Short mmCIF file of C-alpha atoms and ligand atoms in Angstrom, two decimals:
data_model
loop_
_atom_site.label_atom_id
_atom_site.label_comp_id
_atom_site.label_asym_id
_atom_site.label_seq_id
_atom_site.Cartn_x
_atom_site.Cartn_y
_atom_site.Cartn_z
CA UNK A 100 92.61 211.88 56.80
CA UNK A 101 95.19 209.27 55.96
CA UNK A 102 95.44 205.99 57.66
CA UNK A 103 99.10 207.14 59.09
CA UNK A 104 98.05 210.54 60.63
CA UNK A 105 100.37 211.67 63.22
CA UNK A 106 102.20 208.31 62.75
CA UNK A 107 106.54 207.85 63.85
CA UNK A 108 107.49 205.14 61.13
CA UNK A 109 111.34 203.50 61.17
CA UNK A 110 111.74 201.59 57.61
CA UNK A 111 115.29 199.88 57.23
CA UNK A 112 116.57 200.09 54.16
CA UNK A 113 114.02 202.79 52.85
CA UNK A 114 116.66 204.58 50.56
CA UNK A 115 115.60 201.96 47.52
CA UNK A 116 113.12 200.01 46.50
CA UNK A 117 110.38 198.44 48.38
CA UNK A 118 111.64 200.09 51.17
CA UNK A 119 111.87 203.37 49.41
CA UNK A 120 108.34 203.13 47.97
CA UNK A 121 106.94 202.47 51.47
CA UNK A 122 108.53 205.37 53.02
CA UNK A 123 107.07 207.38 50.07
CA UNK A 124 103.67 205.74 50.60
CA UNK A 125 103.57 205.95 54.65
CA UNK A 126 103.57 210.31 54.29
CA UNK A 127 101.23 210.03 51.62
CA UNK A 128 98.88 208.38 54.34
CA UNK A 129 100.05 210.94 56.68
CA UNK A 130 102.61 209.94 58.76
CA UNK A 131 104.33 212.32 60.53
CA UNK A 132 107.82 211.11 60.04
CA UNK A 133 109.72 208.36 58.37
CA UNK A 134 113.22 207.76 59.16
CA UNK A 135 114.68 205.03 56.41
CA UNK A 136 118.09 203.77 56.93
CA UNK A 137 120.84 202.14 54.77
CA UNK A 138 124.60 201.65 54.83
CA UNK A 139 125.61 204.23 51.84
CA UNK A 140 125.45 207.75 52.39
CA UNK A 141 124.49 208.46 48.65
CA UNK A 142 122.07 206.51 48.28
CA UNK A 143 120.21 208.07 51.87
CA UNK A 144 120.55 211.63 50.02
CA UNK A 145 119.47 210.34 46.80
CA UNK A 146 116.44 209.43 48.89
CA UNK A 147 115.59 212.25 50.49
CA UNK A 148 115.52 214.25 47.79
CA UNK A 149 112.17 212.35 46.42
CA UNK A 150 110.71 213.02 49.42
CA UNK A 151 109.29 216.17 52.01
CA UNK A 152 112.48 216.56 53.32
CA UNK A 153 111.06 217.55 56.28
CA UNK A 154 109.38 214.61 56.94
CA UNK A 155 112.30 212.09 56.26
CA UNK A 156 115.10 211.78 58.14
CA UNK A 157 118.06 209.05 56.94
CA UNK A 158 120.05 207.51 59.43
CA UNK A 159 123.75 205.82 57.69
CA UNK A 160 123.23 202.92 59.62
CA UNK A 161 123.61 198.76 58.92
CA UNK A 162 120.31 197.11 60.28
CA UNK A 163 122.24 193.92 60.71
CA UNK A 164 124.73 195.41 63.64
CA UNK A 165 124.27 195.71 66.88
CA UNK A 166 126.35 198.78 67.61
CA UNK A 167 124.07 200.70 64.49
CA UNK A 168 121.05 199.72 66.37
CA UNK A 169 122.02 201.62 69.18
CA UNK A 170 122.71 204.75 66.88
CA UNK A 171 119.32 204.35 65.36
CA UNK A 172 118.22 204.55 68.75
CA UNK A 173 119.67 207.37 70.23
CA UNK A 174 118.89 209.61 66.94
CA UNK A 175 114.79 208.35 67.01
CA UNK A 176 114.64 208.86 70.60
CA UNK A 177 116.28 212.46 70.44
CA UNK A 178 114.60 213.74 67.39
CA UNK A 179 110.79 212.15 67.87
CA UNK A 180 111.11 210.32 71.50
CA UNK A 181 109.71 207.32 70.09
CA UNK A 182 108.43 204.95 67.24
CA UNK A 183 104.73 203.77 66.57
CA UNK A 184 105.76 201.60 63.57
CA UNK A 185 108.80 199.49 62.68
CA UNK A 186 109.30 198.42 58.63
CA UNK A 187 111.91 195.72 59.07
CA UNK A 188 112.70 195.86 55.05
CA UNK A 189 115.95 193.43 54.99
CA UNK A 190 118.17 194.40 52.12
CA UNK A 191 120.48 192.16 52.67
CA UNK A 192 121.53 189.00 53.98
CA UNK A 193 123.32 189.07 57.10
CA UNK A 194 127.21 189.48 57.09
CA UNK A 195 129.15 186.99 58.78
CA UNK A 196 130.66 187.70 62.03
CA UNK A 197 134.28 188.58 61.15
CA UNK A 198 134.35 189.15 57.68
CA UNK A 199 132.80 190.72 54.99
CA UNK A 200 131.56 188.00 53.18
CA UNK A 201 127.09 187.58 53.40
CA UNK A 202 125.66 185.00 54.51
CA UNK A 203 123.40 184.13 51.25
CA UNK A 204 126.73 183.86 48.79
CA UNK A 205 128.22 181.38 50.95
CA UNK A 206 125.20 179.25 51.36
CA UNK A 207 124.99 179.33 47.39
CA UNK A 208 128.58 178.34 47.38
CA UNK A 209 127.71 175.54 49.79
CA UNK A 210 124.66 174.39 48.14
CA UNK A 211 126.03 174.66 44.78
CA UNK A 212 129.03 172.10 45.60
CA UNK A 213 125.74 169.82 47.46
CA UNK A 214 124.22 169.32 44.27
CA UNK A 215 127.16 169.41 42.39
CA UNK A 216 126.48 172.75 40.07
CA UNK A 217 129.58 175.36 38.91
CA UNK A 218 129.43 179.21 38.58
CA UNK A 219 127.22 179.11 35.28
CA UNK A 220 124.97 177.06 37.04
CA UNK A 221 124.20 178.62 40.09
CA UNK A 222 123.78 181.99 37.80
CA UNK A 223 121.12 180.40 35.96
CA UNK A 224 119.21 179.27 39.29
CA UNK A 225 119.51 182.76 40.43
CA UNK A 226 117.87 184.46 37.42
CA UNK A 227 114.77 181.45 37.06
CA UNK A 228 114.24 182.48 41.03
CA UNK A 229 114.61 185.95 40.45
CA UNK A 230 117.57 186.50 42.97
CA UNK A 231 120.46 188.59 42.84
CA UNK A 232 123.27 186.93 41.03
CA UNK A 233 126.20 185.16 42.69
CA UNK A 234 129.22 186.79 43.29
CA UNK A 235 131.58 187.24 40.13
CA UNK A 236 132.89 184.47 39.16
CA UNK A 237 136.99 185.09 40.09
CA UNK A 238 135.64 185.79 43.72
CA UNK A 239 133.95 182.82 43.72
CA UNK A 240 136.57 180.70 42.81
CA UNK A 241 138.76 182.77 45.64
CA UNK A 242 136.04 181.92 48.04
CA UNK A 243 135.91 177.90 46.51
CA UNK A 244 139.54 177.82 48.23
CA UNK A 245 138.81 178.77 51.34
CA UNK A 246 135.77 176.77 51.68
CA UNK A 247 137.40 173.82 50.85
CA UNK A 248 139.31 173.17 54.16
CA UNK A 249 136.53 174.02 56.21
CA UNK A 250 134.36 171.55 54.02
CA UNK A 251 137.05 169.10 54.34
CA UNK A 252 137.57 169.05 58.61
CA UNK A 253 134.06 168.82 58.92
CA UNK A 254 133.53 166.34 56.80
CA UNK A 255 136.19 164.03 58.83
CA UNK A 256 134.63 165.39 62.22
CA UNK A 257 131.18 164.35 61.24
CA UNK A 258 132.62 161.01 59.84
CA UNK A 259 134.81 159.86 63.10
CA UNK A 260 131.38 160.87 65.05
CA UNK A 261 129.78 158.49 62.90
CA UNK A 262 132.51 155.87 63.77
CA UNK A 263 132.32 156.52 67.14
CA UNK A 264 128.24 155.89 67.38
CA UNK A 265 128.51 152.71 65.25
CA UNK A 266 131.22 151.49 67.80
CA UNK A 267 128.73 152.13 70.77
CA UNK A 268 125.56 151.35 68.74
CA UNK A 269 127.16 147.84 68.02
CA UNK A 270 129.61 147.66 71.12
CA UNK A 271 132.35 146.45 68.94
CA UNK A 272 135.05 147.49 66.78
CA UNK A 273 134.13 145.13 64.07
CA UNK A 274 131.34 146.53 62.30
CA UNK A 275 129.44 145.98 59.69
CA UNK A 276 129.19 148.62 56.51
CA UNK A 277 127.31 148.55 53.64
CA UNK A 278 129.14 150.15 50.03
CA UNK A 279 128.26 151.96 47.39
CA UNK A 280 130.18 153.45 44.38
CA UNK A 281 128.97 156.17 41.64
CA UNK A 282 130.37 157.54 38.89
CA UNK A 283 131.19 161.50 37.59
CA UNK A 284 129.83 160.44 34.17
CA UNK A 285 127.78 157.12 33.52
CA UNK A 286 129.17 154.40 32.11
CA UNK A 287 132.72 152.61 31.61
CA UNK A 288 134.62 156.26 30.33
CA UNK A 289 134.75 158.27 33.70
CA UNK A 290 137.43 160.12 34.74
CA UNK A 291 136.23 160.56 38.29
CA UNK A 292 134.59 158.07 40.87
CA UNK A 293 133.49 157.67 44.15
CA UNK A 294 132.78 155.21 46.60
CA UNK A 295 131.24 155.96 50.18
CA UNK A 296 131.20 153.31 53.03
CA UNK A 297 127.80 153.73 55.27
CA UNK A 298 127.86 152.26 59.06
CA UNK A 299 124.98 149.52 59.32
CA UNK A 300 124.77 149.99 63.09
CA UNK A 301 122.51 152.53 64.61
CA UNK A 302 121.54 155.48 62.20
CA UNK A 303 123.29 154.96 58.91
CA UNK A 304 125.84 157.49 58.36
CA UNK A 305 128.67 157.65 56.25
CA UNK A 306 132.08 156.71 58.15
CA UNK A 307 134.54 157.28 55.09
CA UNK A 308 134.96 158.11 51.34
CA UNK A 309 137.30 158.31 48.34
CA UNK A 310 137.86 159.21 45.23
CA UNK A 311 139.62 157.88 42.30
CA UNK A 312 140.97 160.80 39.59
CA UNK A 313 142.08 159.98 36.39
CA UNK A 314 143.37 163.34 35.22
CA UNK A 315 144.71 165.89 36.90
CA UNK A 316 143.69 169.60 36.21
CA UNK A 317 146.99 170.88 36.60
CA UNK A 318 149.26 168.94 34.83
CA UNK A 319 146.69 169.12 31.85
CA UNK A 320 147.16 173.25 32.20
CA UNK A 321 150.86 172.55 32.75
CA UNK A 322 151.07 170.42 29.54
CA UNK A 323 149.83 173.37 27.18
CA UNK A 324 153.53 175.13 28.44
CA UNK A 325 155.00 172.28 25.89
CA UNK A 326 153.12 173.59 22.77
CA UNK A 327 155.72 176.53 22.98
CA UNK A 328 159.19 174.27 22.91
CA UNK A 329 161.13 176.62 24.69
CA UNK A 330 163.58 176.18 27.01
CA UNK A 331 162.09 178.65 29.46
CA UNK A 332 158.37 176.84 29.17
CA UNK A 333 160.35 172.95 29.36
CA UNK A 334 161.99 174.46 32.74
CA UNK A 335 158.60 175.86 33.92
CA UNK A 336 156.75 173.06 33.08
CA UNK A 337 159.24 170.71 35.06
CA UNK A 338 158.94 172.63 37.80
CA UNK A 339 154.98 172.82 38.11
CA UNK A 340 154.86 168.90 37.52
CA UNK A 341 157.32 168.45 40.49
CA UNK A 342 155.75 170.54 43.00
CA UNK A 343 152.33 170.73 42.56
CA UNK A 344 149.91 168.38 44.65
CA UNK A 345 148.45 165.76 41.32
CA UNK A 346 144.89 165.39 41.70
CA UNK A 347 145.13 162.46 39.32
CA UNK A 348 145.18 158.73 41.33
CA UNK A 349 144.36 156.01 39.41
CA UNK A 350 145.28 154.32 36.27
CA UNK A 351 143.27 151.42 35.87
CA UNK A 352 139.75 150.86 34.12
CA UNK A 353 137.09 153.36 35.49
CA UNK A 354 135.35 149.69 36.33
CA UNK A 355 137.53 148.96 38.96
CA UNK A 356 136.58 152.18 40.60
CA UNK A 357 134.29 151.16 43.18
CA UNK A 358 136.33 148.25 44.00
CA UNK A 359 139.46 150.25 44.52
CA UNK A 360 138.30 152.82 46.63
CA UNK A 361 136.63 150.98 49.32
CA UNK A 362 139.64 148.74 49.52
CA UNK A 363 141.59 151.16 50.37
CA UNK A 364 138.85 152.71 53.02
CA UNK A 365 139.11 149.19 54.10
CA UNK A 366 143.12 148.85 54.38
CA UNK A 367 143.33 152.27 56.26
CA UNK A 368 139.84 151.80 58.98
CA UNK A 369 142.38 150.79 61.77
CA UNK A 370 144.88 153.21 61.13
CA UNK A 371 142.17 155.85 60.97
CA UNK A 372 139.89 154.95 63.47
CA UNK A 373 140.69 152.06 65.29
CA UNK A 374 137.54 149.70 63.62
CA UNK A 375 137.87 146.85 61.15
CA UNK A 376 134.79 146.35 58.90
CA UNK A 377 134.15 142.51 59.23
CA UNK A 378 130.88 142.61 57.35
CA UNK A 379 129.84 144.06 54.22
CA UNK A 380 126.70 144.79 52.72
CA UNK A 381 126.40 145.35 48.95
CA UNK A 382 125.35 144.73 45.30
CA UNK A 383 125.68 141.66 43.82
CA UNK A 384 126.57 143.37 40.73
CA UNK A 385 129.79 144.59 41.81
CA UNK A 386 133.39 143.06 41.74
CA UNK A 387 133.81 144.74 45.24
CA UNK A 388 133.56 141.66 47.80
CA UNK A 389 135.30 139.97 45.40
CA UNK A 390 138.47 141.91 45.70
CA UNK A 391 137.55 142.47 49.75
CA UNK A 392 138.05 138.66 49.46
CA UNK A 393 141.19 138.69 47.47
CA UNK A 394 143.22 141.54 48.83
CA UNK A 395 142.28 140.32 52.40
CA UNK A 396 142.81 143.80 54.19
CA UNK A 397 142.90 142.40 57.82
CA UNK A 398 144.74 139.59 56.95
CA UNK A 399 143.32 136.95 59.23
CA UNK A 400 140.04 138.04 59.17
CA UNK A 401 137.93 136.52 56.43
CA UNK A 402 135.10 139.97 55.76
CA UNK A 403 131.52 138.30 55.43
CA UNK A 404 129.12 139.39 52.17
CA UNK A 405 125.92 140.30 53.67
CA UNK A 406 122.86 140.25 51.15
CA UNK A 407 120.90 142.96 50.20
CA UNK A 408 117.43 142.33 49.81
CA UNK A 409 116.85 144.02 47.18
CA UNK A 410 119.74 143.04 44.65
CA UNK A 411 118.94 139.10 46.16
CA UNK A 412 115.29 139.41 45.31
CA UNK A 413 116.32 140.63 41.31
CA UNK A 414 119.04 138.22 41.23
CA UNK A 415 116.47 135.07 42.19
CA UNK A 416 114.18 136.52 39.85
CA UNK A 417 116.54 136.49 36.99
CA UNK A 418 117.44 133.12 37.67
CA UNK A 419 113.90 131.62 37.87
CA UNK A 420 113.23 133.12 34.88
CA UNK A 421 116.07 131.77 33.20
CA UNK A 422 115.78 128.02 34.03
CA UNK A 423 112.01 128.94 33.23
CA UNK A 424 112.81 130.10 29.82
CA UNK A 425 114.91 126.80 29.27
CA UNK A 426 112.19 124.88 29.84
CA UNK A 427 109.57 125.75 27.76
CA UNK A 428 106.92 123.28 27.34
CA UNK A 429 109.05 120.47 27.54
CA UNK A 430 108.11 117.78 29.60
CA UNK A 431 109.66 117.02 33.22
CA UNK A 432 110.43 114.32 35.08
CA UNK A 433 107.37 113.76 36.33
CA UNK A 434 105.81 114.83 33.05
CA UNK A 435 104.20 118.11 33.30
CA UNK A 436 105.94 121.26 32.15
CA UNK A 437 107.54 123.98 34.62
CA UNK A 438 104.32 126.35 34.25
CA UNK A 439 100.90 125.73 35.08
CA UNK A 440 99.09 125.36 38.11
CA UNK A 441 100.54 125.10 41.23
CA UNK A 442 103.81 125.26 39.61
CA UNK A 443 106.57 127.81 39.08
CA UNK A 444 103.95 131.26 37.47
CA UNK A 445 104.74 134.69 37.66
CA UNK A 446 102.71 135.10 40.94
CA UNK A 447 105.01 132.43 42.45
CA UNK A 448 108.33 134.60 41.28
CA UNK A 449 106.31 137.44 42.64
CA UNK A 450 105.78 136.26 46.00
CA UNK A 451 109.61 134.52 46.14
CA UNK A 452 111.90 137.62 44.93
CA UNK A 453 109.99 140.54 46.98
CA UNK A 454 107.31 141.94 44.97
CA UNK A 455 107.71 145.50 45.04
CA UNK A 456 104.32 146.21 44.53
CA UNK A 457 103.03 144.36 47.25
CA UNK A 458 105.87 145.36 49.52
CA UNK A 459 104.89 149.81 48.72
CA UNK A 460 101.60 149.39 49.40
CA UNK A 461 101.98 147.14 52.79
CA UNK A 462 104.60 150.06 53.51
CA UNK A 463 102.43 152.87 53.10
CA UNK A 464 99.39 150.98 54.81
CA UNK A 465 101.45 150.68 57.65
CA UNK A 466 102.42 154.25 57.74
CA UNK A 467 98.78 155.37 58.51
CA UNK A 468 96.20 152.93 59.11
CA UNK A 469 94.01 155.43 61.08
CA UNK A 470 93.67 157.39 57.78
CA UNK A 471 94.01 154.71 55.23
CA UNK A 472 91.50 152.73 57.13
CA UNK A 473 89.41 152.19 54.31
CA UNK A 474 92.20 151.66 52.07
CA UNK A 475 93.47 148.56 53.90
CA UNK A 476 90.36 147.14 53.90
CA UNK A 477 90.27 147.11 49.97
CA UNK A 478 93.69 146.11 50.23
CA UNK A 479 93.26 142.69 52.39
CA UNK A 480 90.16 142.13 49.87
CA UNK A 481 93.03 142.22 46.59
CA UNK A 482 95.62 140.16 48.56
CA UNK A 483 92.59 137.85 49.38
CA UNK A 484 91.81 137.41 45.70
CA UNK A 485 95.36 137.12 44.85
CA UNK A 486 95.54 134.19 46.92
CA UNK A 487 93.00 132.39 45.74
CA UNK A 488 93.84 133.43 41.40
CA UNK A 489 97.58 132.11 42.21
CA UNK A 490 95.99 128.88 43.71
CA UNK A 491 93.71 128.63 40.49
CA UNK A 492 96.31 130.37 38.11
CA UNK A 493 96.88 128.30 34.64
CA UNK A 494 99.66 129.42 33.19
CA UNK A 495 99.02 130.10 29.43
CA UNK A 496 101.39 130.32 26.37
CA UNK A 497 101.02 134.00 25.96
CA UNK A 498 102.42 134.32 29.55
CA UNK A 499 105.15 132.46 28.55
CA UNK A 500 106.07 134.50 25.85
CA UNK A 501 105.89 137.60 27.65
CA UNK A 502 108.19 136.11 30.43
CA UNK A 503 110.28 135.07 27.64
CA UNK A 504 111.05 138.31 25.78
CA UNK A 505 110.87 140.35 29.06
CA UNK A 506 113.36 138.47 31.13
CA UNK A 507 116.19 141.06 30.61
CA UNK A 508 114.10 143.94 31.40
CA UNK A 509 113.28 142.87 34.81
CA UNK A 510 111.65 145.97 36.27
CA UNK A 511 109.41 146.49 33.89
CA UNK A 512 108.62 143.27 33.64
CA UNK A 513 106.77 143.33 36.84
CA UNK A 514 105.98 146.64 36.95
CA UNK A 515 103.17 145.72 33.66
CA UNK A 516 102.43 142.26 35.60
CA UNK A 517 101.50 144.38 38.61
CA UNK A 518 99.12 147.13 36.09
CA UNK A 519 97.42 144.26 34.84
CA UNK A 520 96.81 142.56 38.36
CA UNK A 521 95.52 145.66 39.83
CA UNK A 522 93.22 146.39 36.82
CA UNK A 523 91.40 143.16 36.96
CA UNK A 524 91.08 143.14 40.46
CA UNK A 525 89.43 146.93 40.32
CA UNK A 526 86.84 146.08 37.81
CA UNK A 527 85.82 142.80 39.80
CA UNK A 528 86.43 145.29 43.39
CA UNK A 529 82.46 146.97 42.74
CA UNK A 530 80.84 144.43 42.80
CA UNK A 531 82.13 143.12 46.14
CA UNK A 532 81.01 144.35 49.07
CA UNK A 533 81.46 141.58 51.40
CA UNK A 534 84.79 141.94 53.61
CA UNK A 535 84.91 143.35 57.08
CA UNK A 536 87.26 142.74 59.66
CA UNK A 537 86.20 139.20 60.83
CA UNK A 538 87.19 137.94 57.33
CA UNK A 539 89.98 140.13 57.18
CA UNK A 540 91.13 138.47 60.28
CA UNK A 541 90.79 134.74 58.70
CA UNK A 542 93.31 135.29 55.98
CA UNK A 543 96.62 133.05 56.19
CA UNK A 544 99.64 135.72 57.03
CA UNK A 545 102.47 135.43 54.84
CA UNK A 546 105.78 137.22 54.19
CA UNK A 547 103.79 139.80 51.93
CA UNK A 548 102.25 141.08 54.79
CA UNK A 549 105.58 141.96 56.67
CA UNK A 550 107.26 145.48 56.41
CA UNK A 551 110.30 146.70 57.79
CA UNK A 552 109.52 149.64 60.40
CA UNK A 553 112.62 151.89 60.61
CA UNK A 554 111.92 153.13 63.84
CA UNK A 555 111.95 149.82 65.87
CA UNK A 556 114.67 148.12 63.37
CA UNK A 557 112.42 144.92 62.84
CA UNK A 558 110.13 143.27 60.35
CA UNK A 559 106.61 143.77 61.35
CA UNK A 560 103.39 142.61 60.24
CA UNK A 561 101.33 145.36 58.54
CA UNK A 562 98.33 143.82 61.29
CA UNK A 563 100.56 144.61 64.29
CA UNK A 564 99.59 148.32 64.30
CA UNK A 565 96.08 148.01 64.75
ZN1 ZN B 1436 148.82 166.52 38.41
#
């Protein structure tokens, strides 16, 4: 006896494949009939022919529609009166309504311009995952066409609703955005950039971007017509450089990028959307603010530079470390040198610019203190000792030479002070065994202890959860 006996099976797509094998398998267990069906006629009879025809009956049918569901239907119920087992064997994503384009090949078109990946690219994804390959190339480009305006209005739909829940988020029309610029290719060279404004109020979201092209695809194809210097190809190429839409923007230095195009998100935010951007958030690094200053885009409004914390905190660092580095050992006025106790050490430049190490881990004890009960119990024991080594801290020459020759290379600067810190204070950690929460309750609160909770939009102390 098989394990099918007597069995009514429906497998979709059962002329190939998995599908096909199962249908094979299910009357070698005894069913007593498969139907399989499948959207090409000679591929159902191919089918069949494999199998007890008897047994098999194919249905031309596409699992996906509605109105073949209903044929599937009325043939099952006719020939058998019934089903005991359903085989729902997709092979193949679902069309979309209205065309005949599947689903699957637009979402890898989609996802392909998401992460920024061409044709070749996505091909190569397809084989490591061991998926059908994308469509051929010349439809894809076809398809790239069409996409694009759809890509395009949403894109401005999704950016005017960000606009819109700034406005009501900060009940104003003078918001505050924070900036950011990237490049096609790193460095000085690039021929593309991009800059993105982000609304500060409520959920950040971007509210507007642009781009700044160097070149210009088609008048670099059209140029090619001049290697010929014909008539004909001079006329042609005249008349492609005169009509066609030129992709290419900007002339100046690929530095100015950044600056340029949120300048000109900032000249057009009234026109567009009826905001002005009075404050601005962004890097120090950046000649941005400085032409947001200059080119003063709503001419009696002065826009305000916001800090970010993060580019403040490496910017005081640098410059601590720089007057430190001048220095030295000489002698100040009131005769001691910069370093030594009490003075200006690494763990004061730590605890001054943000110490990223500190700020992580009060971060992620915040996140769970149920779980990382234990955790934070260790932790106020490190920050405890840390308190008391900065108090006692004598700052020797060979930290002064390290500060020295590391100053450029900020981050990893304190990334080995903070190895070495938390090193120490493991090996001296076994031995102590004393803290509980009375004495974790005596320590002195400072700024280290403070994280910024997204949900509730304010600093918080790490404690506060408990
Ligand atoms: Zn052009």
């Amino acid at each position: 006896m098989g394990k099918l006996d007597g069995k009514i099976a429906l497998i979709t797509g059962g002329f190939e494949g998995m599908g096909l094998v199962t249908a094979q398998r299910f009357i070698a267990e005894g069913a007593e009939h498969v139907f399989i069906t499948g959207r090409r006629q000679e591929l159902l009879d191919e089918a069949v022919k494999i199998m007890d025809r008897k047994k098999v009956t194919a249905i031309r049918a596409d699992a996906s529609k509605v109105a073949d569901l209903h044929t599937m239907h009325n043939i099952i119920e006719k020939k058998k009166g019934g089903l005991d087992i359903v085989f729902a064997n997709a092979d193949s994503s679902p069309q979309i309504p209205g065309s005949k384009r599947h689903d699957i090949n637009m979402r890898a078109q989609l996802a392909g311009h998401l992460t920024g990946i061409r044709h070749a690219e996505l091909e190569k994804i397809s084989a490591a995952l061991n998926l059908p390959p994308p469509l051929e190339e010349g439809r894809h480009n076809k398809r790239d066409k069409e996409l694009l305006p759809v890509v395009q209005s949403f894109t401005s739909k999704s950016m005017s609703t960000a606009i819109q829940e700034a406005v009501s988020a900060a009940r104003t029309t003078d918001l505050t955005v924070s900036g950011d610029g990237t490049w096609q290719t790193r460095g000085f060279s690039s021929k593309h950039g991009a800059a993105a404004l982000v609304s500060v109020s409520g959920s950040p979201k971007v509210v507007d971007i642009e781009t700044c092209s160097k070149t210009c695809n088609i008048c670099i194809g059209a140029e090619s017509l001049l290697q010929s210097e014909t008539a004909e190809a001079q006329a042609k190429y005249d008349q492609i450089i005169t009509t066609h839409q030129c992709g290419k923007n900007f002339d100046q230095p690929s530095g100015n990028m950044e600056a340029s195009c949120t300048l000109k998100m900032f000249q057009r935010s009234q026109k567009k959307y009826g905001v002005r951007y009075v404050k601005y958030v962004g890097d120090g690094d950046s000649k941005t603010f400085s032409v947001l200053k200059k080119q003063k885009p709503y001419k009696r409004i002065e826009i305000e530079k916001l800090e970010d914390i993060n580019h403040f905190g490496k910017r005081l660092k640098c410059v601590l470390q720089v007057i430190k580095r001048q220095c030295g050992r000489t002698k100040l006025s009131d005769g001691k040198t910069i370093g030594g106790k009490g003075r200006l050490t690494v763990q004061i430049f730590s605890k001054l610019c943000g110490y990223t190490g500190f700020y992580t881990e009060n971060i992620m004890i915040s996140f769970d203190n149920e779980r990382l009960h234990s955790a934070k119990k260790e932790h106020m024991r490190k920050q405890r000792k840390l308190v008391n080594l900065s108090a006692t801290n004598i700052d020797t020459s060979e930290e002064d030479n390290t500060t020295a020759s590391d100053a450029d290379n900020l981050g990893e600067t304190s990334d080995e002070d903070n190895a070495g810190q938390s090193d120490d204070e493991t090996s001296d950690e076994d031995s102590d065994d004393t803290g509980d929460e009375e004495n974790d309750d005596d320590l002195d609160q400072d700024v280290e202890h403070l994280y910024y909770n997204p949900k509730s939009r304010k600093w918080k102390d790490s404690d506060e959860d408990n």
